[in-house]
Amino acid sequence: MNLLITRHDKIGDFVVTLPLFKAIKEHYPNTKLTALVSKVNFEFAKSIDFIDDVILFDKNNLKATLEQIKSKKFDASISAYIDTSLGKLLFLSGIKTRVAPATKFAQVFFNKKVKQRRSKVEKTEYAYNLDLGLKLFPNLKLDFQKPLLNISKNNIIETFKKEHNISNLKKIVAFHVGFGGSSDGNLTLIDYIKLAKKASEFKNIQVVFTFGPDDIKLKDEIKHKVDFDAIFYESKTSIIDFCKLLAGFELFISTSTGPMHLAGLVNIKTISFFGDSAFASSRRWATVSDEKNQNNFMLSSFYPKEKYIEIENKLKEILEESICQ
């Protein structure tokens, strides 16, 4: 089968669709898998070995995207997320079998629909995505090998350690503060720093704060507040190279955004913060990693002091166990 799988939104949303790609490729290896993705995920998708081809969903030139889709002569498509623009595109492309969740007005453009009430949060987002595959492959096994992104020893982490004078004996605990604790589902900036300081007190642990392109002001603010040994790393590399860096970390601590999902993709230990509503919780947005590596906490905007203590105790438990290994 020549199959198109679409997920044209953000990094984390694309990552939780990858189990669908992986399961189909593992159980039906002769299927040619093409991904239709947004610009932010285009080069990333091209670097994944169980994706055979990639098409850019160019929202500024949908005509060109349509011509590309037509030229590939797909037998079928599966769409994990739909909107009207995508629906029209696939309808006009001439793909005969178009699978999608039976949600939103855009479902009228699809002829194979799967009833899903994702708002009930009966399973994770990636499990809902896997279920879509059953419409084309009724015997599809809904499992996949982990880590999804199997990164062997690479020189990116070695180069990182050399550049920052980190001993090979040290294990890296990374903090990605994200939007600074200004909304539900994240620690406050003060508590992030407090937690990082606690990690820095452990022997052979190196604390690293990571920042994306939009976090420069936050980086400067944190640097002025930190009074312990820490490295401040601004990621300017590709998504796949950031994944290779993450693969060399012992623990990644963040709110539930794209970087958390990338950490889950390489199956490292995580401490992750989610909103305390069912829709925003880890029940829906857990990473694709082994459950034993996930340490998920639901936080409200004004979480109690006891919740922070619970998180700190989990951090200490993980690091004590890590040091003994």
PDB file of C-alpha atoms in Angstrom, residues 16-306:
ATOM      1  CA  VAL A  16       2.380  11.408  19.339  1.00  0.00           C
ATOM      2  CA  THR A  17       1.435  10.365  15.803  1.00  0.00           C
ATOM      3  CA  LEU A  18       4.742   8.560  15.259  1.00  0.00           C
ATOM      4  CA  PRO A  19       3.573   5.349  17.011  1.00  0.00           C
ATOM      5  CA  LEU A  20       1.043   4.985  14.164  1.00  0.00           C
ATOM      6  CA  PHE A  21       3.837   5.202  11.585  1.00  0.00           C
ATOM      7  CA  LYS A  22       6.049   2.842  13.581  1.00  0.00           C
ATOM      8  CA  ALA A  23       3.383   0.193  14.196  1.00  0.00           C
ATOM      9  CA  ILE A  24       2.376   0.073  10.527  1.00  0.00           C
ATOM     10  CA  LYS A  25       5.986  -0.101   9.340  1.00  0.00           C
ATOM     11  CA  GLU A  26       6.874  -2.838  11.860  1.00  0.00           C
ATOM     12  CA  HIS A  27       3.875  -5.039  11.107  1.00  0.00           C
ATOM     13  CA  TYR A  28       3.427  -4.185   7.401  1.00  0.00           C
ATOM     14  CA  PRO A  29       6.985  -3.402   6.245  1.00  0.00           C
ATOM     15  CA  ASN A  30       6.077  -3.288   2.545  1.00  0.00           C
ATOM     16  CA  THR A  31       3.776  -0.318   3.092  1.00  0.00           C
ATOM     17  CA  LYS A  32       5.262   2.910   1.769  1.00  0.00           C
ATOM     18  CA  LEU A  33       4.665   5.631   4.373  1.00  0.00           C
ATOM     19  CA  THR A  34       4.626   9.308   3.472  1.00  0.00           C
ATOM     20  CA  ALA A  35       4.099  12.027   6.078  1.00  0.00           C
ATOM     21  CA  LEU A  36       2.297  15.299   5.385  1.00  0.00           C
ATOM     22  CA  VAL A  37       3.584  17.769   7.995  1.00  0.00           C
ATOM     23  CA  SER A  38       3.881  21.441   8.832  1.00  0.00           C
ATOM     24  CA  LYS A  39       7.056  23.436   8.211  1.00  0.00           C
ATOM     25  CA  VAL A  40       8.346  23.034  11.787  1.00  0.00           C
ATOM     26  CA  ASN A  41       8.387  19.237  11.399  1.00  0.00           C
ATOM     27  CA  PHE A  42       9.453  18.915   7.754  1.00  0.00           C
ATOM     28  CA  GLU A  43      13.195  18.315   8.170  1.00  0.00           C
ATOM     29  CA  PHE A  44      12.586  16.331  11.352  1.00  0.00           C
ATOM     30  CA  ALA A  45      10.206  13.936   9.586  1.00  0.00           C
ATOM     31  CA  LYS A  46      12.760  13.432   6.809  1.00  0.00           C
ATOM     32  CA  SER A  47      15.300  12.223   9.385  1.00  0.00           C
ATOM     33  CA  ILE A  48      13.089   9.419  10.781  1.00  0.00           C
ATOM     34  CA  ASP A  49      13.979   6.024   9.350  1.00  0.00           C
ATOM     35  CA  PHE A  50      10.472   4.505   9.416  1.00  0.00           C
ATOM     36  CA  ILE A  51       9.067   7.351   7.293  1.00  0.00           C
ATOM     37  CA  ASP A  52       9.777   6.834   3.587  1.00  0.00           C
ATOM     38  CA  ASP A  53       8.840  10.238   2.192  1.00  0.00           C
ATOM     39  CA  VAL A  54       7.687  13.655   3.412  1.00  0.00           C
ATOM     40  CA  ILE A  55       5.435  16.324   1.916  1.00  0.00           C
ATOM     41  CA  LEU A  56       5.228  19.871   3.263  1.00  0.00           C
ATOM     42  CA  PHE A  57       1.773  21.149   4.185  1.00  0.00           C
ATOM     43  CA  ASP A  58       2.398  24.650   2.856  1.00  0.00           C
ATOM     44  CA  LYS A  59      -0.453  26.751   4.201  1.00  0.00           C
ATOM     45  CA  ASN A  60       0.717  29.648   2.014  1.00  0.00           C
ATOM     46  CA  ASN A  61       0.664  27.563  -1.163  1.00  0.00           C
ATOM     47  CA  LEU A  62      -1.883  24.789  -0.811  1.00  0.00           C
ATOM     48  CA  LYS A  63      -2.075  24.451  -4.587  1.00  0.00           C
ATOM     49  CA  ALA A  64       1.545  23.299  -4.699  1.00  0.00           C
ATOM     50  CA  THR A  65       0.876  20.896  -1.824  1.00  0.00           C
ATOM     51  CA  LEU A  66      -2.121  19.494  -3.696  1.00  0.00           C
ATOM     52  CA  GLU A  67      -0.040  18.888  -6.820  1.00  0.00           C
ATOM     53  CA  GLN A  68       2.579  17.039  -4.790  1.00  0.00           C
ATOM     54  CA  ILE A  69      -0.038  14.805  -3.193  1.00  0.00           C
ATOM     55  CA  LYS A  70      -1.637  14.063  -6.575  1.00  0.00           C
ATOM     56  CA  SER A  71       1.744  13.142  -8.082  1.00  0.00           C
ATOM     57  CA  LYS A  72       2.347  10.431  -5.459  1.00  0.00           C
ATOM     58  CA  LYS A  73      -0.821   8.502  -6.394  1.00  0.00           C
ATOM     59  CA  PHE A  74      -1.660   7.366  -2.862  1.00  0.00           C
ATOM     60  CA  ASP A  75      -3.943   4.401  -2.255  1.00  0.00           C
ATOM     61  CA  ALA A  76      -5.189   5.806   1.038  1.00  0.00           C
ATOM     62  CA  SER A  77      -4.642   8.445   3.708  1.00  0.00           C
ATOM     63  CA  ILE A  78      -4.952   8.550   7.493  1.00  0.00           C
ATOM     64  CA  SER A  79      -5.354  11.918   9.188  1.00  0.00           C
ATOM     65  CA  ALA A  80      -4.717  12.132  12.921  1.00  0.00           C
ATOM     66  CA  TYR A  81      -5.854  15.766  13.097  1.00  0.00           C
ATOM     67  CA  ILE A  82      -8.252  17.422  10.670  1.00  0.00           C
ATOM     68  CA  ASP A  83      -9.414  20.871   9.688  1.00  0.00           C
ATOM     69  CA  THR A  84     -11.242  22.220   6.660  1.00  0.00           C
ATOM     70  CA  SER A  85      -8.074  23.137   4.724  1.00  0.00           C
ATOM     71  CA  LEU A  86      -6.682  19.629   5.054  1.00  0.00           C
ATOM     72  CA  GLY A  87     -10.039  18.010   4.316  1.00  0.00           C
ATOM     73  CA  LYS A  88     -10.494  19.929   1.063  1.00  0.00           C
ATOM     74  CA  LEU A  89      -6.910  19.189   0.062  1.00  0.00           C
ATOM     75  CA  LEU A  90      -7.246  15.429   0.452  1.00  0.00           C
ATOM     76  CA  PHE A  91     -10.700  15.382  -1.155  1.00  0.00           C
ATOM     77  CA  LEU A  92      -9.409  17.202  -4.225  1.00  0.00           C
ATOM     78  CA  SER A  93      -6.304  15.036  -4.388  1.00  0.00           C
ATOM     79  CA  GLY A  94      -8.305  12.055  -5.572  1.00  0.00           C
ATOM     80  CA  ILE A  95      -7.191   9.694  -2.785  1.00  0.00           C
ATOM     81  CA  LYS A  96      -9.965   7.104  -2.794  1.00  0.00           C
ATOM     82  CA  THR A  97      -9.796   6.016   0.859  1.00  0.00           C
ATOM     83  CA  ARG A  98      -9.462   8.837   3.381  1.00  0.00           C
ATOM     84  CA  VAL A  99      -9.503   7.922   7.087  1.00  0.00           C
ATOM     85  CA  ALA A 100     -10.053  10.471   9.874  1.00  0.00           C
ATOM     86  CA  PRO A 101     -11.648  10.881  13.302  1.00  0.00           C
ATOM     87  CA  ALA A 102     -15.387  11.594  13.082  1.00  0.00           C
ATOM     88  CA  THR A 103     -14.968  15.053  14.617  1.00  0.00           C
ATOM     89  CA  LYS A 104     -15.476  18.636  13.466  1.00  0.00           C
ATOM     90  CA  PHE A 105     -17.182  19.824  10.289  1.00  0.00           C
ATOM     91  CA  ALA A 106     -14.096  18.759   8.312  1.00  0.00           C
ATOM     92  CA  GLN A 107     -15.129  15.101   8.626  1.00  0.00           C
ATOM     93  CA  VAL A 108     -17.423  15.600   5.591  1.00  0.00           C
ATOM     94  CA  PHE A 109     -14.323  15.430   3.376  1.00  0.00           C
ATOM     95  CA  PHE A 110     -13.422  11.916   4.562  1.00  0.00           C
ATOM     96  CA  ASN A 111     -15.112   8.621   3.641  1.00  0.00           C
ATOM     97  CA  LYS A 112     -13.721   6.315   6.340  1.00  0.00           C
ATOM     98  CA  LYS A 113     -14.479   7.757   9.761  1.00  0.00           C
ATOM     99  CA  VAL A 114     -13.597   6.525  13.214  1.00  0.00           C
ATOM    100  CA  LYS A 115     -15.834   7.570  16.095  1.00  0.00           C
ATOM    101  CA  GLN A 116     -13.570   8.947  18.789  1.00  0.00           C
ATOM    102  CA  ARG A 117     -14.515  11.107  21.738  1.00  0.00           C
ATOM    103  CA  ARG A 118     -11.045  12.284  22.646  1.00  0.00           C
ATOM    104  CA  SER A 119     -12.503  14.809  25.083  1.00  0.00           C
ATOM    105  CA  LYS A 120     -13.495  11.877  27.310  1.00  0.00           C
ATOM    106  CA  VAL A 121      -9.777  11.094  27.682  1.00  0.00           C
ATOM    107  CA  GLU A 122     -10.256   7.334  27.774  1.00  0.00           C
ATOM    108  CA  LYS A 123      -6.738   6.816  26.448  1.00  0.00           C
ATOM    109  CA  THR A 124      -3.648   8.767  25.416  1.00  0.00           C
ATOM    110  CA  GLU A 125      -3.444  10.839  22.263  1.00  0.00           C
ATOM    111  CA  TYR A 126      -1.020   8.411  20.671  1.00  0.00           C
ATOM    112  CA  ALA A 127      -3.369   5.499  21.439  1.00  0.00           C
ATOM    113  CA  TYR A 128      -6.225   7.332  19.706  1.00  0.00           C
ATOM    114  CA  ASN A 129      -3.932   7.835  16.720  1.00  0.00           C
ATOM    115  CA  LEU A 130      -3.019   4.138  16.663  1.00  0.00           C
ATOM    116  CA  ASP A 131      -6.724   3.240  16.589  1.00  0.00           C
ATOM    117  CA  LEU A 132      -7.076   5.047  13.248  1.00  0.00           C
ATOM    118  CA  GLY A 133      -4.756   2.483  11.693  1.00  0.00           C
ATOM    119  CA  LEU A 134      -7.269  -0.300  12.361  1.00  0.00           C
ATOM    120  CA  LYS A 135      -9.581   1.164   9.715  1.00  0.00           C
ATOM    121  CA  LEU A 136      -7.101   0.157   7.013  1.00  0.00           C
ATOM    122  CA  PHE A 137      -5.299  -2.665   8.810  1.00  0.00           C
ATOM    123  CA  PRO A 138      -7.892  -4.553  10.938  1.00  0.00           C
ATOM    124  CA  ASN A 139      -5.203  -6.908  12.269  1.00  0.00           C
ATOM    125  CA  LEU A 140      -2.740  -4.149  13.110  1.00  0.00           C
ATOM    126  CA  LYS A 141      -0.984  -4.809  16.407  1.00  0.00           C
ATOM    127  CA  LEU A 142      -1.210  -1.641  18.470  1.00  0.00           C
ATOM    128  CA  ASP A 143       2.289  -1.875  19.874  1.00  0.00           C
ATOM    129  CA  PHE A 144       5.694  -0.648  18.799  1.00  0.00           C
ATOM    130  CA  GLN A 145       9.300  -0.938  19.845  1.00  0.00           C
ATOM    131  CA  LYS A 146      10.700   1.719  22.177  1.00  0.00           C
ATOM    132  CA  PRO A 147      12.453   4.018  21.936  1.00  0.00           C
ATOM    133  CA  LEU A 148      10.682   5.145  18.799  1.00  0.00           C
ATOM    134  CA  LEU A 149      13.779   7.102  17.867  1.00  0.00           C
ATOM    135  CA  ASN A 150      16.602   4.645  18.386  1.00  0.00           C
ATOM    136  CA  ILE A 151      19.685   6.826  18.709  1.00  0.00           C
ATOM    137  CA  SER A 152      22.881   4.902  19.297  1.00  0.00           C
ATOM    138  CA  LYS A 153      25.917   6.519  20.904  1.00  0.00           C
ATOM    139  CA  ASN A 154      26.529   9.785  19.074  1.00  0.00           C
ATOM    140  CA  ASN A 155      29.139  12.501  19.150  1.00  0.00           C
ATOM    141  CA  ILE A 156      26.644  15.298  19.851  1.00  0.00           C
ATOM    142  CA  ILE A 157      26.504  14.576  23.585  1.00  0.00           C
ATOM    143  CA  GLU A 158      30.283  14.052  23.648  1.00  0.00           C
ATOM    144  CA  THR A 159      30.839  17.401  21.925  1.00  0.00           C
ATOM    145  CA  PHE A 160      28.379  19.051  24.308  1.00  0.00           C
ATOM    146  CA  LYS A 161      30.286  17.753  27.331  1.00  0.00           C
ATOM    147  CA  LYS A 162      33.628  18.896  25.930  1.00  0.00           C
ATOM    148  CA  GLU A 163      32.324  22.373  25.097  1.00  0.00           C
ATOM    149  CA  HIS A 164      30.982  22.801  28.629  1.00  0.00           C
ATOM    150  CA  ASN A 165      33.799  21.008  30.470  1.00  0.00           C
ATOM    151  CA  ILE A 166      31.497  18.315  31.848  1.00  0.00           C
ATOM    152  CA  SER A 167      33.237  15.218  33.170  1.00  0.00           C
ATOM    153  CA  ASN A 168      32.215  11.949  31.541  1.00  0.00           C
ATOM    154  CA  LEU A 169      31.468  10.698  35.051  1.00  0.00           C
ATOM    155  CA  LYS A 170      28.711  13.268  35.450  1.00  0.00           C
ATOM    156  CA  LYS A 171      25.094  12.650  34.508  1.00  0.00           C
ATOM    157  CA  ILE A 172      23.068  15.521  33.099  1.00  0.00           C
ATOM    158  CA  VAL A 173      19.753  16.644  34.560  1.00  0.00           C
ATOM    159  CA  ALA A 174      18.082  19.136  32.230  1.00  0.00           C
ATOM    160  CA  PHE A 175      15.388  21.690  33.026  1.00  0.00           C
ATOM    161  CA  HIS A 176      13.294  23.220  30.250  1.00  0.00           C
ATOM    162  CA  VAL A 177      11.340  25.966  31.948  1.00  0.00           C
ATOM    163  CA  GLY A 178       9.202  26.726  28.906  1.00  0.00           C
ATOM    164  CA  PHE A 179       6.809  29.599  29.463  1.00  0.00           C
ATOM    165  CA  GLY A 180       8.084  30.418  32.952  1.00  0.00           C
ATOM    166  CA  GLY A 181       5.253  29.030  35.060  1.00  0.00           C
ATOM    167  CA  SER A 182       2.732  31.688  34.054  1.00  0.00           C
ATOM    168  CA  SER A 183      -0.187  29.299  33.455  1.00  0.00           C
ATOM    169  CA  ASP A 184      -1.640  25.952  34.447  1.00  0.00           C
ATOM    170  CA  GLY A 185       0.533  22.905  34.115  1.00  0.00           C
ATOM    171  CA  ASN A 186       3.933  24.237  35.082  1.00  0.00           C
ATOM    172  CA  LEU A 187       6.095  25.007  38.090  1.00  0.00           C
ATOM    173  CA  THR A 188       6.744  28.612  38.962  1.00  0.00           C
ATOM    174  CA  LEU A 189      10.134  29.962  37.955  1.00  0.00           C
ATOM    175  CA  ILE A 190      11.161  30.115  41.621  1.00  0.00           C
ATOM    176  CA  ASP A 191      10.310  26.447  42.126  1.00  0.00           C
ATOM    177  CA  TYR A 192      12.155  25.420  38.943  1.00  0.00           C
ATOM    178  CA  ILE A 193      15.293  27.094  40.272  1.00  0.00           C
ATOM    179  CA  LYS A 194      14.781  25.588  43.718  1.00  0.00           C
ATOM    180  CA  LEU A 195      14.407  22.120  42.186  1.00  0.00           C
ATOM    181  CA  ALA A 196      17.475  22.601  39.996  1.00  0.00           C
ATOM    182  CA  LYS A 197      19.522  23.672  43.002  1.00  0.00           C
ATOM    183  CA  LYS A 198      18.475  20.498  44.817  1.00  0.00           C
ATOM    184  CA  ALA A 199      19.662  18.436  41.824  1.00  0.00           C
ATOM    185  CA  SER A 200      22.998  20.297  41.769  1.00  0.00           C
ATOM    186  CA  GLU A 201      23.700  19.145  45.329  1.00  0.00           C
ATOM    187  CA  PHE A 202      24.013  15.531  44.181  1.00  0.00           C
ATOM    188  CA  LYS A 203      27.476  14.209  43.444  1.00  0.00           C
ATOM    189  CA  ASN A 204      28.202  13.613  39.748  1.00  0.00           C
ATOM    190  CA  ILE A 205      25.109  15.513  38.602  1.00  0.00           C
ATOM    191  CA  GLN A 206      25.393  18.422  36.180  1.00  0.00           C
ATOM    192  CA  VAL A 207      22.401  20.754  35.922  1.00  0.00           C
ATOM    193  CA  VAL A 208      21.592  22.168  32.484  1.00  0.00           C
ATOM    194  CA  PHE A 209      18.859  24.658  31.620  1.00  0.00           C
ATOM    195  CA  THR A 210      17.730  24.342  27.999  1.00  0.00           C
ATOM    196  CA  PHE A 211      16.043  27.094  26.017  1.00  0.00           C
ATOM    197  CA  GLY A 212      14.338  27.315  22.654  1.00  0.00           C
ATOM    198  CA  PRO A 213      14.521  30.234  20.197  1.00  0.00           C
ATOM    199  CA  ASP A 214      11.672  32.071  21.953  1.00  0.00           C
ATOM    200  CA  ASP A 215      13.125  31.785  25.452  1.00  0.00           C
ATOM    201  CA  ILE A 216      15.986  34.317  25.336  1.00  0.00           C
ATOM    202  CA  LYS A 217      14.472  36.748  27.863  1.00  0.00           C
ATOM    203  CA  LEU A 218      13.696  33.841  30.154  1.00  0.00           C
ATOM    204  CA  LYS A 219      17.275  32.629  29.864  1.00  0.00           C
ATOM    205  CA  ASP A 220      18.625  36.003  31.001  1.00  0.00           C
ATOM    206  CA  GLU A 221      16.166  36.145  33.885  1.00  0.00           C
ATOM    207  CA  ILE A 222      17.127  32.693  35.156  1.00  0.00           C
ATOM    208  CA  LYS A 223      20.861  33.359  34.853  1.00  0.00           C
ATOM    209  CA  HIS A 224      20.484  36.320  37.205  1.00  0.00           C
ATOM    210  CA  LYS A 225      18.643  34.218  39.778  1.00  0.00           C
ATOM    211  CA  VAL A 226      20.790  31.052  39.811  1.00  0.00           C
ATOM    212  CA  ASP A 227      23.505  30.919  42.497  1.00  0.00           C
ATOM    213  CA  PHE A 228      24.790  27.382  41.853  1.00  0.00           C
ATOM    214  CA  ASP A 229      26.691  25.565  39.131  1.00  0.00           C
ATOM    215  CA  ALA A 230      24.502  25.306  36.029  1.00  0.00           C
ATOM    216  CA  ILE A 231      24.889  25.422  32.264  1.00  0.00           C
ATOM    217  CA  PHE A 232      22.551  27.530  30.144  1.00  0.00           C
ATOM    218  CA  TYR A 233      22.066  25.976  26.730  1.00  0.00           C
ATOM    219  CA  GLU A 234      20.220  27.709  23.919  1.00  0.00           C
ATOM    220  CA  SER A 235      19.218  25.174  21.269  1.00  0.00           C
ATOM    221  CA  LYS A 236      19.950  26.434  17.768  1.00  0.00           C
ATOM    222  CA  THR A 237      20.257  23.006  16.175  1.00  0.00           C
ATOM    223  CA  SER A 238      17.773  20.891  14.236  1.00  0.00           C
ATOM    224  CA  ILE A 239      15.087  18.911  16.060  1.00  0.00           C
ATOM    225  CA  ILE A 240      16.834  15.629  15.304  1.00  0.00           C
ATOM    226  CA  ASP A 241      20.127  16.929  16.735  1.00  0.00           C
ATOM    227  CA  PHE A 242      18.303  18.112  19.853  1.00  0.00           C
ATOM    228  CA  CYS A 243      16.911  14.575  20.186  1.00  0.00           C
ATOM    229  CA  LYS A 244      20.440  13.203  19.942  1.00  0.00           C
ATOM    230  CA  LEU A 245      21.470  15.549  22.733  1.00  0.00           C
ATOM    231  CA  LEU A 246      18.478  14.530  24.864  1.00  0.00           C
ATOM    232  CA  ALA A 247      19.379  10.868  24.404  1.00  0.00           C
ATOM    233  CA  GLY A 248      22.534  11.519  26.418  1.00  0.00           C
ATOM    234  CA  PHE A 249      20.704  13.148  29.357  1.00  0.00           C
ATOM    235  CA  GLU A 250      19.793  11.251  32.515  1.00  0.00           C
ATOM    236  CA  LEU A 251      16.603  13.191  33.253  1.00  0.00           C
ATOM    237  CA  PHE A 252      14.533  15.879  31.534  1.00  0.00           C
ATOM    238  CA  ILE A 253      12.218  18.132  33.564  1.00  0.00           C
ATOM    239  CA  SER A 254       9.654  20.332  31.835  1.00  0.00           C
ATOM    240  CA  THR A 255       6.057  21.228  31.260  1.00  0.00           C
ATOM    241  CA  SER A 256       4.048  19.240  28.709  1.00  0.00           C
ATOM    242  CA  THR A 257       5.242  20.836  25.478  1.00  0.00           C
ATOM    243  CA  GLY A 258       7.227  19.715  22.423  1.00  0.00           C
ATOM    244  CA  PRO A 259      10.583  19.232  24.206  1.00  0.00           C
ATOM    245  CA  MET A 260       8.934  16.842  26.684  1.00  0.00           C
ATOM    246  CA  HIS A 261       7.602  14.751  23.818  1.00  0.00           C
ATOM    247  CA  LEU A 262      11.056  14.708  22.196  1.00  0.00           C
ATOM    248  CA  ALA A 263      12.517  13.414  25.471  1.00  0.00           C
ATOM    249  CA  GLY A 264       9.864  10.697  25.459  1.00  0.00           C
ATOM    250  CA  LEU A 265      10.764   9.854  21.880  1.00  0.00           C
ATOM    251  CA  VAL A 266      14.286   8.825  22.958  1.00  0.00           C
ATOM    252  CA  ASN A 267      12.870   7.114  26.092  1.00  0.00           C
ATOM    253  CA  ILE A 268      14.848   8.900  28.792  1.00  0.00           C
ATOM    254  CA  LYS A 269      13.531   9.562  32.296  1.00  0.00           C
ATOM    255  CA  THR A 270      11.214  12.556  32.573  1.00  0.00           C
ATOM    256  CA  ILE A 271       9.515  14.614  35.253  1.00  0.00           C
ATOM    257  CA  SER A 272       6.667  16.360  33.481  1.00  0.00           C
ATOM    258  CA  PHE A 273       4.036  18.883  34.502  1.00  0.00           C
ATOM    259  CA  PHE A 274       0.486  18.933  33.121  1.00  0.00           C
ATOM    260  CA  GLY A 275      -2.654  20.953  33.697  1.00  0.00           C
ATOM    261  CA  ASP A 276      -5.011  19.448  36.281  1.00  0.00           C
ATOM    262  CA  SER A 277      -7.972  19.089  33.900  1.00  0.00           C
ATOM    263  CA  ALA A 278      -8.584  15.730  32.218  1.00  0.00           C
ATOM    264  CA  PHE A 279      -8.049  17.211  28.748  1.00  0.00           C
ATOM    265  CA  ALA A 280      -4.650  18.680  29.662  1.00  0.00           C
ATOM    266  CA  SER A 281      -3.510  15.802  31.856  1.00  0.00           C
ATOM    267  CA  SER A 282      -1.014  13.015  31.272  1.00  0.00           C
ATOM    268  CA  ARG A 283      -3.955  10.661  30.725  1.00  0.00           C
ATOM    269  CA  ARG A 284      -4.250  12.400  27.336  1.00  0.00           C
ATOM    270  CA  TRP A 285      -0.799  13.812  26.620  1.00  0.00           C
ATOM    271  CA  ALA A 286       1.653  11.344  28.164  1.00  0.00           C
ATOM    272  CA  THR A 287       4.893  10.782  26.273  1.00  0.00           C
ATOM    273  CA  VAL A 288       5.493   7.760  24.023  1.00  0.00           C
ATOM    274  CA  SER A 289       8.178   6.437  26.381  1.00  0.00           C
ATOM    275  CA  ASP A 290       8.055   3.446  28.737  1.00  0.00           C
ATOM    276  CA  GLU A 291       5.772   4.203  31.677  1.00  0.00           C
ATOM    277  CA  LYS A 292       8.584   3.383  34.125  1.00  0.00           C
ATOM    278  CA  ASN A 293      10.478   6.417  32.755  1.00  0.00           C
ATOM    279  CA  GLN A 294       7.536   8.788  33.194  1.00  0.00           C
ATOM    280  CA  ASN A 295       6.961  10.809  36.346  1.00  0.00           C
ATOM    281  CA  ASN A 296       3.902  12.937  35.673  1.00  0.00           C
ATOM    282  CA  PHE A 297       2.407  15.628  37.906  1.00  0.00           C
ATOM    283  CA  MET A 298      -0.851  17.545  37.423  1.00  0.00           C
ATOM    284  CA  LEU A 299      -0.570  21.174  38.530  1.00  0.00           C
ATOM    285  CA  SER A 300      -3.059  23.982  38.936  1.00  0.00           C
ATOM    286  CA  SER A 301      -2.074  27.649  38.719  1.00  0.00           C
ATOM    287  CA  PHE A 302      -1.855  27.862  42.506  1.00  0.00           C
ATOM    288  CA  TYR A 303      -0.590  24.437  43.485  1.00  0.00           C
ATOM    289  CA  PRO A 304       0.095  23.907  47.215  1.00  0.00           C
ATOM    290  CA  LYS A 305       3.541  23.723  48.780  1.00  0.00           C
ATOM    291  CA  GLU A 306       2.969  20.011  49.402  1.00  0.00           C
TER     292      GLU A 306
END
